[in-house]
Amino acid sequence: MSAVELLDRHLAAIEREEPRVHAFLRLCEGEARVQAEAADRLFAAGDGAGALTGIPVAIKDVLSVRGVETTAGSRILRGYRPPYDATAIARLREAGAVFLGMTNCDEFAMGSSTENSGFHTTANPHDPTRVPGGSSGGSAAAVAAGEAVYALGTDTGGSIRQPAALCGVVGMKPTYGRVSRYGLIAFASSLDQIGPFTASVRDAALVLQAISGMDPRDATSADRPVDLLSDLERGVEGLRLGVPREYFQVEGMEPGVKTAVERAVLLLERNGAELVEVSLPHTDYGLAAYYIIAPAEASSNLARFDGVKYGARDEDAQTLVDTYLRTRRHGFGTEVRRRIMLGTYALSAGYYDAYYLKAQKVRTLIAQDFERAFETCDAIVSATAPTVAFPIGAKVDDPLAMYLNDVLTLGGNLAGVPGVSLPCGTSDGLPVGLQVLAPQWADATALRVARAYEAARDA
Ligand code: GLN
């Protein structure tokens, strides 16, 4: 099939699915066609094409794409067209990718359902009365609905893995520092990572391989070798898989989810893995630490949206301060304003030691939990989210209930370790996600375990 034919098939899928799914905020069909034609010329020339050449990708609306409106799901950035590409986007462009458009997400990636988007809510392709998860819910839904071959998302506390789980696709958050954050509209800089949504583990490895690596424009990107493919098919024979006691006892864990994940873990054991019990004793404090640290960083990062430098401006303001106040009051949604207030409070003189500094200490304890656990195992397996996709509207009035959906993923961000989520059966007819976490820089191990499960599951 030619790249143009592949593009047309996906555009047809978009036309068919979007009235039901609403995964996209905007399409860039014209640009996609030019890219697909260029890919076909490469194929015709017989060299220069790679694994991603001519393959259509959907992009979370927080990744800067040169010349394409990029809004972070926020009304405050309406009309903003980045003059440059994020590094991850530039690398895909060089690889010959075909950009379909920008996908819906919770505003500034704050949320677990896309219900905090400044534009609309995306529906779960498995049941359109339910959320796709979030914040990268549009990217997960686009892949699940067959609208894109793969998608990029970002994960600060679970925003790739949780929607991947709820939509029944593969999603991966790499080790912090693996992928450059240059050109990613920042939420919480010490936690944010870019990663892929795909239909298979191998595709996830291919995409992550393409976007990984040192970038002089992001001082936190690491100069480390990246080889995600060589060990992919080696299986789990001889690997020790840690089963964290605390992760199976979290509040709100649905019995159907627990059963599906336990079955998946046993299947890995039957395929040669050795199961070891591990403990992550500070699990109960993860959520509290995350909801101090992430809003603190967000309150600082979002200070730049003032109606002057980017996007929309309130035109009725009479003074400079009034411009800031009115633009931010009308431009940001409720959840974003809540987090800016929380973060500003936690960082203020007098409360810094009691909240921010304390949370940073807890973060260190959580990172140490993982280090200790990885002394006795090669990877950790658990559920990705404690629930299946919940009904749209079910948690909008209860932010704490919403936050609880990330209790099994945000530890990975606090510790900076890589994590994959992949489908492992269903509960009540809805997809369940198996999470595989690995030590820092052992992204290849996480993918290898995930691939071993996928192969055994499909055998
Ligand atoms: N749901 C979490 C939050 O609202 C995580 C979001 C994310 O990973 N971007 O902060």
Coordinates of N, CA, C and O in Angstrom, one line a residue, residues 144-305:
A144 N -7.0 3.6 19.5 CA -8.0 2.5 19.7 C -9.1 2.4 18.6 O -9.6 1.4 18.3
A145 N -9.5 3.6 18.1 CA -10.5 3.7 17.1 C -10.0 3.4 15.7 O -10.7 3.5 14.7
G146 N -8.7 3.2 15.5 CA -8.1 3.0 14.2 C -8.0 4.2 13.4 O -7.8 4.2 12.2
E147 N -8.0 5.4 14.0 CA -7.9 6.7 13.3 C -6.5 7.0 13.0 O -6.2 7.9 12.2
A148 N -5.5 6.5 13.8 CA -4.1 6.7 13.6 C -3.4 5.4 13.9 O -3.8 4.6 14.7
V149 N -2.2 5.2 13.2 CA -1.4 4.0 13.5 C -0.8 4.1 14.8 O -0.7 3.1 15.6
Y150 N -0.3 5.3 15.2 CA 0.2 5.5 16.5 C 0.0 7.0 16.9 O -0.5 7.8 16.1
A151 N 0.3 7.3 18.1 CA 0.1 8.6 18.6 C 1.1 8.9 19.6 O 1.7 8.0 20.2
L152 N 1.4 10.2 19.8 CA 2.3 10.7 20.9 C 1.4 11.2 22.0 O 0.4 11.9 21.8
G153 N 1.8 11.0 23.3 CA 1.2 11.6 24.4 C 2.3 12.0 25.4 O 3.5 11.9 25.1
T154 N 1.8 12.5 26.5 CA 2.8 12.9 27.6 C 2.2 12.3 28.9 O 1.0 12.2 29.1
D155 N 3.2 12.0 29.8 CA 2.8 11.3 31.1 C 3.5 12.0 32.2 O 4.8 12.0 32.3
T156 N 2.8 12.7 33.1 CA 3.3 13.4 34.2 C 3.0 12.6 35.5 O 3.8 12.7 36.5
G157 N 1.9 12.0 35.5 CA 1.5 11.2 36.7 C 0.8 9.9 36.2 O 0.3 9.1 37.0
G158 N 0.7 9.7 34.9 CA 0.0 8.5 34.4 C -0.7 8.7 33.1 O -1.3 7.9 32.5
S159 N -0.5 9.9 32.5 CA -1.4 10.4 31.4 C -1.1 9.7 30.1 O -1.9 9.9 29.1
I160 N -0.1 8.8 30.0 CA 0.0 7.9 28.8 C -0.6 6.5 29.2 O -1.4 5.9 28.6
R161 N -0.1 6.0 30.4 CA -0.4 4.6 30.8 C -1.9 4.5 31.1 O -2.5 3.5 30.7
Q162 N -2.5 5.4 31.8 CA -3.9 5.2 32.3 C -4.8 5.3 31.1 O -5.6 4.4 30.9
P163 N -4.7 6.3 30.1 CA -5.6 6.2 29.0 C -5.3 5.0 28.1 O -6.3 4.4 27.5
A164 N -4.1 4.6 28.0 CA -3.8 3.3 27.2 C -4.6 2.2 27.8 O -5.2 1.4 27.1
A165 N -4.5 2.1 29.2 CA -5.2 1.0 29.8 C -6.7 1.1 29.6 O -7.4 0.1 29.2
L166 N -7.3 2.3 29.7 CA -8.8 2.4 29.6 C -9.3 2.2 28.2 O -10.4 1.9 27.9
C167 N -8.4 2.5 27.2 CA -8.8 2.3 25.8 C -8.3 1.0 25.2 O -8.5 0.8 24.0
G168 N -7.5 0.2 25.9 CA -7.1 -1.1 25.4 C -6.0 -1.0 24.3 O -6.0 -1.8 23.4
V169 N -5.1 -0.1 24.5 CA -3.9 0.0 23.6 C -2.6 0.0 24.4 O -2.7 0.0 25.7
V170 N -1.5 0.0 23.7 CA -0.2 0.0 24.4 C 0.2 1.4 24.6 O 0.1 2.3 23.7
G171 N 0.7 1.8 25.8 CA 1.2 3.1 26.0 C 2.5 3.1 26.9 O 2.6 2.2 27.8
M172 N 3.4 3.9 26.6 CA 4.7 3.8 27.3 C 5.2 5.2 27.8 O 5.3 6.1 27.0
K173 N 5.5 5.3 29.1 CA 6.2 6.4 29.6 C 7.7 6.0 29.8 O 8.0 5.1 30.5
P174 N 8.6 6.6 29.0 CA 10.0 6.2 29.2 C 10.6 6.8 30.5 O 10.0 7.5 31.2
T175 N 11.9 6.3 30.7 CA 12.7 6.9 31.8 C 12.7 8.4 31.7 O 12.9 8.9 30.6
Y176 N 12.6 9.1 32.8 CA 12.7 10.6 32.8 C 14.1 10.9 32.2 O 15.1 10.4 32.7
G177 N 14.1 11.7 31.1 CA 15.4 12.1 30.5 C 15.7 11.4 29.2 O 16.6 11.7 28.5
R178 N 14.9 10.4 28.9 CA 15.0 9.6 27.7 C 14.7 10.4 26.5 O 15.3 10.4 25.4
V179 N 13.6 11.1 26.6 CA 13.1 11.9 25.4 C 13.1 13.4 25.8 O 12.7 13.8 26.9
S180 N 13.6 14.2 24.9 CA 13.7 15.6 25.1 C 12.4 16.2 25.3 O 11.4 15.9 24.6
R181 N 12.3 17.1 26.2 CA 11.0 17.8 26.5 C 11.0 19.2 25.7 O 10.0 20.0 25.9
Y182 N 12.0 19.5 24.9 CA 12.0 20.7 24.2 C 10.8 20.8 23.3 O 10.5 19.9 22.5
G183 N 10.0 21.9 23.5 CA 8.8 22.1 22.7 C 7.6 21.4 23.2 O 6.5 21.5 22.6
L184 N 7.7 20.8 24.3 CA 6.5 20.3 25.0 C 6.0 21.4 25.9 O 6.8 21.9 26.7
I185 N 4.8 21.7 25.9 CA 4.2 22.8 26.7 C 4.2 22.2 28.1 O 3.5 21.2 28.4
A186 N 5.0 22.8 29.0 CA 5.3 22.2 30.3 C 4.1 22.2 31.3 O 3.4 23.2 31.4
F187 N 3.9 21.1 32.0 CA 3.0 21.0 33.1 C 3.9 20.9 34.3 O 4.0 21.9 35.0
A188 N 4.5 19.8 34.6 CA 5.4 19.7 35.8 C 6.8 19.2 35.3 O 6.9 18.0 35.0
S189 N 7.7 20.1 35.1 CA 8.9 19.7 34.3 C 9.7 18.6 34.9 O 10.4 17.9 34.1
S190 N 9.7 18.3 36.2 CA 10.5 17.2 36.7 C 9.8 15.9 36.6 O 10.4 14.9 37.0
L191 N 8.6 15.9 36.1 CA 7.8 14.6 35.9 C 7.5 14.3 34.5 O 7.3 13.2 34.1
D192 N 7.3 15.4 33.7 CA 6.8 15.2 32.3 C 7.7 14.3 31.4 O 8.9 14.5 31.4
Q193 N 7.1 13.3 30.7 CA 7.9 12.6 29.7 C 6.9 12.4 28.5 O 5.7 12.2 28.7
I194 N 7.5 12.4 27.3 CA 6.7 12.1 26.1 C 6.9 10.7 25.7 O 7.9 10.1 26.0
G195 N 5.8 10.1 25.2 CA 5.9 8.6 24.9 C 4.8 8.3 23.9 O 3.9 9.0 23.6
P196 N 4.9 7.0 23.4 CA 4.0 6.5 22.3 C 2.7 5.8 22.8 O 2.7 5.2 23.8
F197 N 1.7 5.9 22.0 CA 0.5 5.0 22.0 C 0.6 4.2 20.7 O 0.7 4.7 19.7
T198 N 0.4 2.9 20.9 CA 0.5 2.0 19.7 C -0.5 0.8 19.9 O -1.0 0.6 20.9
A199 N -0.6 0.0 18.8 CA -1.4 -1.2 18.9 C -0.6 -2.4 19.4 O -1.2 -3.4 19.8
S200 N 0.7 -2.3 19.3 CA 1.6 -3.4 19.7 C 2.8 -2.9 20.4 O 3.2 -1.8 20.3
V201 N 3.4 -3.8 21.2 CA 4.6 -3.5 21.9 C 5.8 -3.2 21.0 O 6.5 -2.2 21.2
R202 N 5.9 -3.9 19.9 CA 7.0 -3.7 19.0 C 6.9 -2.3 18.4 O 7.9 -1.6 18.2
D203 N 5.7 -1.9 18.0 CA 5.5 -0.5 17.5 C 5.9 0.5 18.6 O 6.5 1.6 18.2
A204 N 5.6 0.3 19.8 CA 6.0 1.2 20.9 C 7.5 1.4 20.9 O 8.0 2.5 21.1
A205 N 8.2 0.2 20.8 CA 9.6 0.2 20.8 C 10.2 1.0 19.6 O 11.1 1.8 19.8
L206 N 9.6 0.8 18.5 CA 10.0 1.5 17.3 C 9.9 3.0 17.4 O 10.8 3.8 17.0
V207 N 8.7 3.4 17.9 CA 8.5 4.9 18.0 C 9.4 5.5 19.1 O 10.0 6.6 18.8
L208 N 9.5 4.8 20.2 CA 10.3 5.4 21.3 C 11.8 5.5 20.8 O 12.5 6.4 21.1
Q209 N 12.2 4.4 20.1 CA 13.6 4.5 19.6 C 13.8 5.7 18.7 O 14.8 6.4 18.8
A210 N 12.8 6.1 17.9 CA 12.9 7.2 17.0 C 13.0 8.5 17.7 O 13.6 9.5 17.3
I211 N 12.2 8.7 18.8 CA 12.2 10.0 19.5 C 13.1 10.2 20.6 O 13.3 11.3 21.2
S212 N 13.8 9.1 21.0 CA 14.7 9.1 22.2 C 16.1 9.8 21.9 O 16.4 9.9 20.7
G213 N 16.7 10.1 22.9 CA 18.1 10.6 22.8 C 18.4 12.0 23.2 O 17.5 12.8 23.4
M214 N 19.7 12.2 23.4 CA 20.2 13.5 23.9 C 19.8 14.6 23.0 O 19.8 14.5 21.8
D215 N 19.5 15.7 23.6 CA 19.1 16.9 22.8 C 19.7 18.1 23.6 O 19.4 18.4 24.7
P216 N 20.7 18.8 22.9 CA 21.3 20.0 23.6 C 20.3 21.0 24.1 O 20.6 21.8 25.0
R217 N 19.0 21.0 23.6 CA 18.0 22.0 24.0 C 17.3 21.6 25.2 O 16.5 22.4 25.7
D218 N 17.5 20.4 25.7 CA 16.9 20.0 27.0 C 18.0 19.5 27.9 O 18.5 18.4 27.7
A219 N 18.3 20.3 28.9 CA 19.4 19.9 29.8 C 19.1 18.6 30.6 O 20.1 18.0 31.2
T220 N 17.9 18.2 30.7 CA 17.6 17.0 31.4 C 17.5 15.8 30.5 O 17.2 14.7 30.9
S221 N 17.8 16.0 29.2 CA 17.8 14.8 28.3 C 19.2 14.1 28.5 O 20.2 14.8 28.6
A222 N 19.2 12.8 28.4 CA 20.4 12.1 28.8 C 21.1 11.6 27.6 O 20.5 11.2 26.6
D223 N 22.4 11.6 27.7 CA 23.3 11.0 26.7 C 23.6 9.6 27.0 O 24.6 9.2 27.6
R224 N 22.6 8.7 26.7 CA 22.7 7.3 27.1 C 22.4 6.5 25.8 O 21.5 6.9 25.1
P225 N 23.0 5.4 25.6 CA 22.6 4.6 24.5 C 21.2 4.1 24.5 O 20.7 3.9 25.6
V226 N 20.5 4.1 23.4 CA 19.1 3.6 23.3 C 19.1 2.5 22.4 O 19.3 2.6 21.2
D227 N 18.8 1.3 22.9 CA 18.6 0.1 22.0 C 17.4 -0.6 22.6 O 17.5 -1.4 23.5
L228 N 16.2 -0.4 22.0 CA 15.0 -0.9 22.5 C 14.5 -2.2 21.8 O 13.6 -2.8 22.2
L229 N 15.2 -2.5 20.7 CA 14.7 -3.6 19.9 C 15.5 -4.9 20.0 O 14.9 -6.0 19.8
S230 N 16.8 -4.9 20.3 CA 17.6 -6.1 20.3 C 17.1 -7.2 21.2 O 17.1 -8.4 20.9
D231 N 16.6 -6.8 22.4 CA 16.2 -7.8 23.4 C 14.7 -8.0 23.4 O 14.2 -8.8 24.3
L232 N 14.0 -7.4 22.5 CA 12.5 -7.4 22.6 C 11.9 -8.8 22.6 O 10.9 -9.0 23.3
E233 N 12.4 -9.7 21.8 CA 11.8 -11.0 21.7 C 12.4 -12.1 22.6 O 12.2 -13.3 22.4
R234 N 13.2 -11.7 23.6 CA 13.9 -12.6 24.4 C 13.1 -13.4 25.4 O 13.5 -14.3 26.0
G235 N 11.9 -12.9 25.6 CA 11.0 -13.6 26.6 C 11.3 -13.3 28.0 O 12.2 -12.5 28.3
V236 N 10.6 -13.9 29.0 CA 10.8 -13.6 30.4 C 11.5 -14.7 31.1 O 11.7 -14.6 32.3
E237 N 11.9 -15.8 30.4 CA 12.7 -16.9 31.0 C 13.9 -16.3 31.8 O 14.7 -15.5 31.2
G238 N 14.0 -16.6 33.1 CA 15.1 -16.1 33.9 C 15.0 -14.7 34.4 O 15.8 -14.2 35.2
L239 N 13.9 -14.0 34.1 CA 13.7 -12.7 34.7 C 12.9 -12.8 36.0 O 12.0 -13.6 36.1
R240 N 13.2 -11.9 36.9 CA 12.4 -11.9 38.2 C 11.4 -10.7 38.1 O 11.9 -9.6 37.9
L241 N 10.2 -11.1 38.3 CA 9.2 -10.0 38.3 C 8.6 -9.7 39.7 O 8.2 -10.6 40.4
G242 N 8.7 -8.5 40.1 CA 8.3 -8.1 41.4 C 6.8 -7.8 41.4 O 6.3 -7.1 40.5
V243 N 6.1 -8.4 42.4 CA 4.7 -8.1 42.6 C 4.5 -7.3 43.8 O 4.7 -7.8 44.9
P244 N 4.3 -6.0 43.7 CA 4.2 -5.1 44.9 C 2.9 -5.3 45.6 O 1.8 -5.0 45.1
R245 N 3.0 -5.8 46.8 CA 1.9 -6.0 47.7 C 1.0 -4.8 47.8 O -0.2 -5.0 47.5
E246 N 1.5 -3.6 48.0 CA 0.7 -2.4 48.2 C -0.1 -2.1 47.0 O -1.2 -1.5 47.1
Y247 N 0.4 -2.4 45.8 CA -0.3 -2.0 44.5 C -1.6 -2.9 44.3 O -2.4 -2.6 43.4
F248 N -1.7 -4.0 45.0 CA -2.9 -4.8 44.9 C -3.9 -4.5 45.9 O -5.0 -5.1 45.9
Q249 N -3.6 -3.6 46.8 CA -4.5 -3.3 47.9 C -5.0 -1.8 47.9 O -5.5 -1.3 48.9
V250 N -4.7 -1.1 46.8 CA -5.1 0.3 46.8 C -6.6 0.5 46.9 O -7.4 -0.3 46.5
E251 N -6.9 1.7 47.4 CA -8.3 2.1 47.6 C -9.0 2.1 46.2 O -8.4 2.6 45.2
G252 N -10.2 1.5 46.1 CA -10.9 1.6 44.9 C -10.6 0.6 43.8 O -11.0 0.7 42.7
M253 N -9.7 -0.4 44.1 CA -9.3 -1.4 43.2 C -10.5 -2.3 42.9 O -11.1 -2.9 43.8
E254 N -10.9 -2.3 41.6 CA -12.1 -3.1 41.2 C -11.7 -4.6 41.2 O -10.6 -4.9 40.6
P255 N -12.5 -5.5 41.7 CA -12.2 -6.9 41.7 C -11.9 -7.5 40.3 O -11.0 -8.3 40.2
G256 N -12.7 -7.0 39.3 CA -12.5 -7.5 38.0 C -11.1 -7.1 37.4 O -10.5 -7.9 36.6
V257 N -10.6 -5.9 37.8 CA -9.3 -5.5 37.3 C -8.3 -6.3 38.0 O -7.3 -6.8 37.4
K258 N -8.4 -6.5 39.3 CA -7.5 -7.3 40.1 C -7.3 -8.7 39.5 O -6.2 -9.2 39.3
T259 N -8.5 -9.3 39.2 CA -8.5 -10.7 38.7 C -7.7 -10.8 37.3 O -6.9 -11.7 37.1
A260 N -8.1 -9.8 36.5 CA -7.4 -9.9 35.1 C -5.9 -9.7 35.2 O -5.2 -10.4 34.5
V261 N -5.5 -8.8 36.1 CA -4.0 -8.6 36.3 C -3.4 -9.8 36.9 O -2.3 -10.2 36.5
E262 N -4.0 -10.4 37.9 CA -3.4 -11.6 38.5 C -3.3 -12.7 37.5 O -2.3 -13.4 37.5
R263 N -4.3 -12.8 36.7 CA -4.1 -13.9 35.6 C -3.0 -13.6 34.7 O -2.2 -14.5 34.3
A264 N -2.8 -12.3 34.3 CA -1.7 -11.9 33.4 C -0.3 -12.2 34.1 O 0.6 -12.8 33.4
V265 N -0.2 -12.0 35.4 CA 1.0 -12.2 36.1 C 1.3 -13.7 36.1 O 2.4 -14.2 35.9
L266 N 0.3 -14.5 36.3 CA 0.4 -16.0 36.3 C 0.9 -16.5 34.9 O 1.7 -17.4 34.8
L267 N 0.3 -15.9 33.9 CA 0.7 -16.3 32.6 C 2.2 -16.0 32.3 O 2.9 -16.8 31.7
L268 N 2.7 -14.9 32.9 CA 4.1 -14.6 32.7 C 4.9 -15.6 33.5 O 6.0 -16.0 33.0
E269 N 4.4 -16.0 34.7 CA 5.1 -17.1 35.4 C 5.2 -18.4 34.6 O 6.2 -19.0 34.5
R270 N 4.1 -18.7 34.0 CA 4.0 -20.0 33.2 C 5.0 -19.9 32.1 O 5.4 -20.9 31.5
N271 N 5.3 -18.7 31.6 CA 6.3 -18.5 30.5 C 7.7 -18.3 31.0 O 8.5 -17.9 30.2
G272 N 8.0 -18.7 32.2 CA 9.4 -18.7 32.7 C 9.8 -17.6 33.6 O 11.0 -17.7 34.1
A273 N 9.0 -16.6 33.9 CA 9.4 -15.6 34.9 C 9.3 -16.2 36.3 O 8.5 -17.0 36.6
E274 N 10.2 -15.6 37.1 CA 10.1 -16.0 38.5 C 9.4 -14.8 39.3 O 9.8 -13.7 39.1
L275 N 8.4 -15.1 40.0 CA 7.6 -14.1 40.7 C 8.2 -13.9 42.1 O 8.5 -14.8 42.8
V276 N 8.5 -12.6 42.4 CA 9.0 -12.3 43.8 C 8.1 -11.2 44.4 O 7.7 -10.3 43.7
E277 N 7.8 -11.4 45.7 CA 7.0 -10.4 46.3 C 7.9 -9.2 46.7 O 9.0 -9.4 47.2
V278 N 7.5 -8.0 46.3 CA 8.2 -6.8 46.7 C 7.3 -5.8 47.5 O 6.1 -6.0 47.4
S279 N 7.9 -4.9 48.1 CA 7.1 -3.9 48.9 C 7.5 -2.5 48.4 O 8.7 -2.2 48.2
L280 N 6.5 -1.6 48.2 CA 6.8 -0.2 48.0 C 6.0 0.5 49.1 O 4.9 1.0 49.0
P281 N 6.7 0.6 50.3 CA 6.0 1.0 51.5 C 5.4 2.4 51.5 O 4.5 2.6 52.3
H282 N 6.0 3.3 50.7 CA 5.5 4.7 50.8 C 4.4 4.9 49.8 O 4.0 6.1 49.5
T283 N 3.8 3.9 49.2 CA 2.7 4.0 48.2 C 1.6 4.9 48.6 O 1.1 5.8 47.9
D284 N 1.2 4.8 49.9 CA 0.1 5.6 50.4 C 0.4 7.1 50.4 O -0.6 7.9 50.4
Y285 N 1.6 7.5 50.3 CA 1.9 8.9 50.4 C 2.2 9.5 49.0 O 2.4 10.7 48.9
G286 N 2.2 8.7 48.0 CA 2.5 9.1 46.6 C 1.6 10.2 46.1 O 2.0 11.2 45.6
L287 N 0.3 9.9 46.3 CA -0.7 10.8 45.7 C -0.6 12.2 46.4 O -0.6 13.2 45.7
A288 N -0.4 12.3 47.7 CA -0.3 13.6 48.4 C 1.0 14.3 47.9 O 1.0 15.5 47.6
A289 N 2.1 13.6 47.8 CA 3.3 14.2 47.4 C 3.2 14.7 45.9 O 3.6 15.9 45.6
Y290 N 2.6 13.9 45.1 CA 2.4 14.3 43.7 C 1.6 15.6 43.6 O 1.9 16.5 42.8
Y291 N 0.5 15.6 44.3 CA -0.4 16.8 44.2 C 0.1 18.0 45.0 O -0.6 19.0 45.1
I292 N 1.3 18.0 45.5 CA 2.0 19.2 46.0 C 3.0 19.5 44.9 O 3.0 20.7 44.4
I293 N 3.8 18.6 44.5 CA 4.9 18.8 43.5 C 4.4 19.2 42.2 O 4.9 20.3 41.6
A294 N 3.5 18.5 41.6 CA 3.0 18.8 40.2 C 2.4 20.2 40.2 O 2.7 21.0 39.3
P295 N 1.4 20.5 41.1 CA 0.9 21.9 41.1 C 1.9 23.0 41.3 O 1.8 24.1 40.8
A296 N 2.9 22.7 42.2 CA 3.9 23.7 42.5 C 4.7 24.0 41.2 O 4.8 25.2 40.8
E297 N 5.1 23.0 40.5 CA 5.8 23.3 39.2 C 4.9 23.9 38.2 O 5.3 24.8 37.4
A298 N 3.6 23.5 38.2 CA 2.6 24.0 37.2 C 2.4 25.5 37.5 O 2.3 26.3 36.5
S299 N 2.3 25.9 38.7 CA 2.0 27.3 39.1 C 3.2 28.2 38.5 O 2.9 29.3 38.1
S300 N 4.4 27.7 38.5 CA 5.5 28.4 38.0 C 5.5 28.4 36.5 O 5.6 29.4 35.8
N301 N 5.3 27.2 35.9 CA 5.3 27.0 34.4 C 4.2 27.8 33.7 O 4.4 28.3 32.6
L302 N 3.1 27.9 34.4 CA 1.9 28.5 33.7 C 1.9 30.1 33.9 O 1.0 30.7 33.4
A303 N 2.9 30.6 34.6 CA 3.0 32.0 34.8 C 3.2 32.8 33.5 O 2.8 33.9 33.3
R304 N 3.7 32.1 32.5 CA 4.0 32.7 31.2 C 2.8 33.0 30.4 O 2.9 33.8 29.5
F305 N 1.7 32.4 30.8 CA 0.4 32.7 30.0 C -0.3 33.9 30.5 O -1.1 33.8 31.5

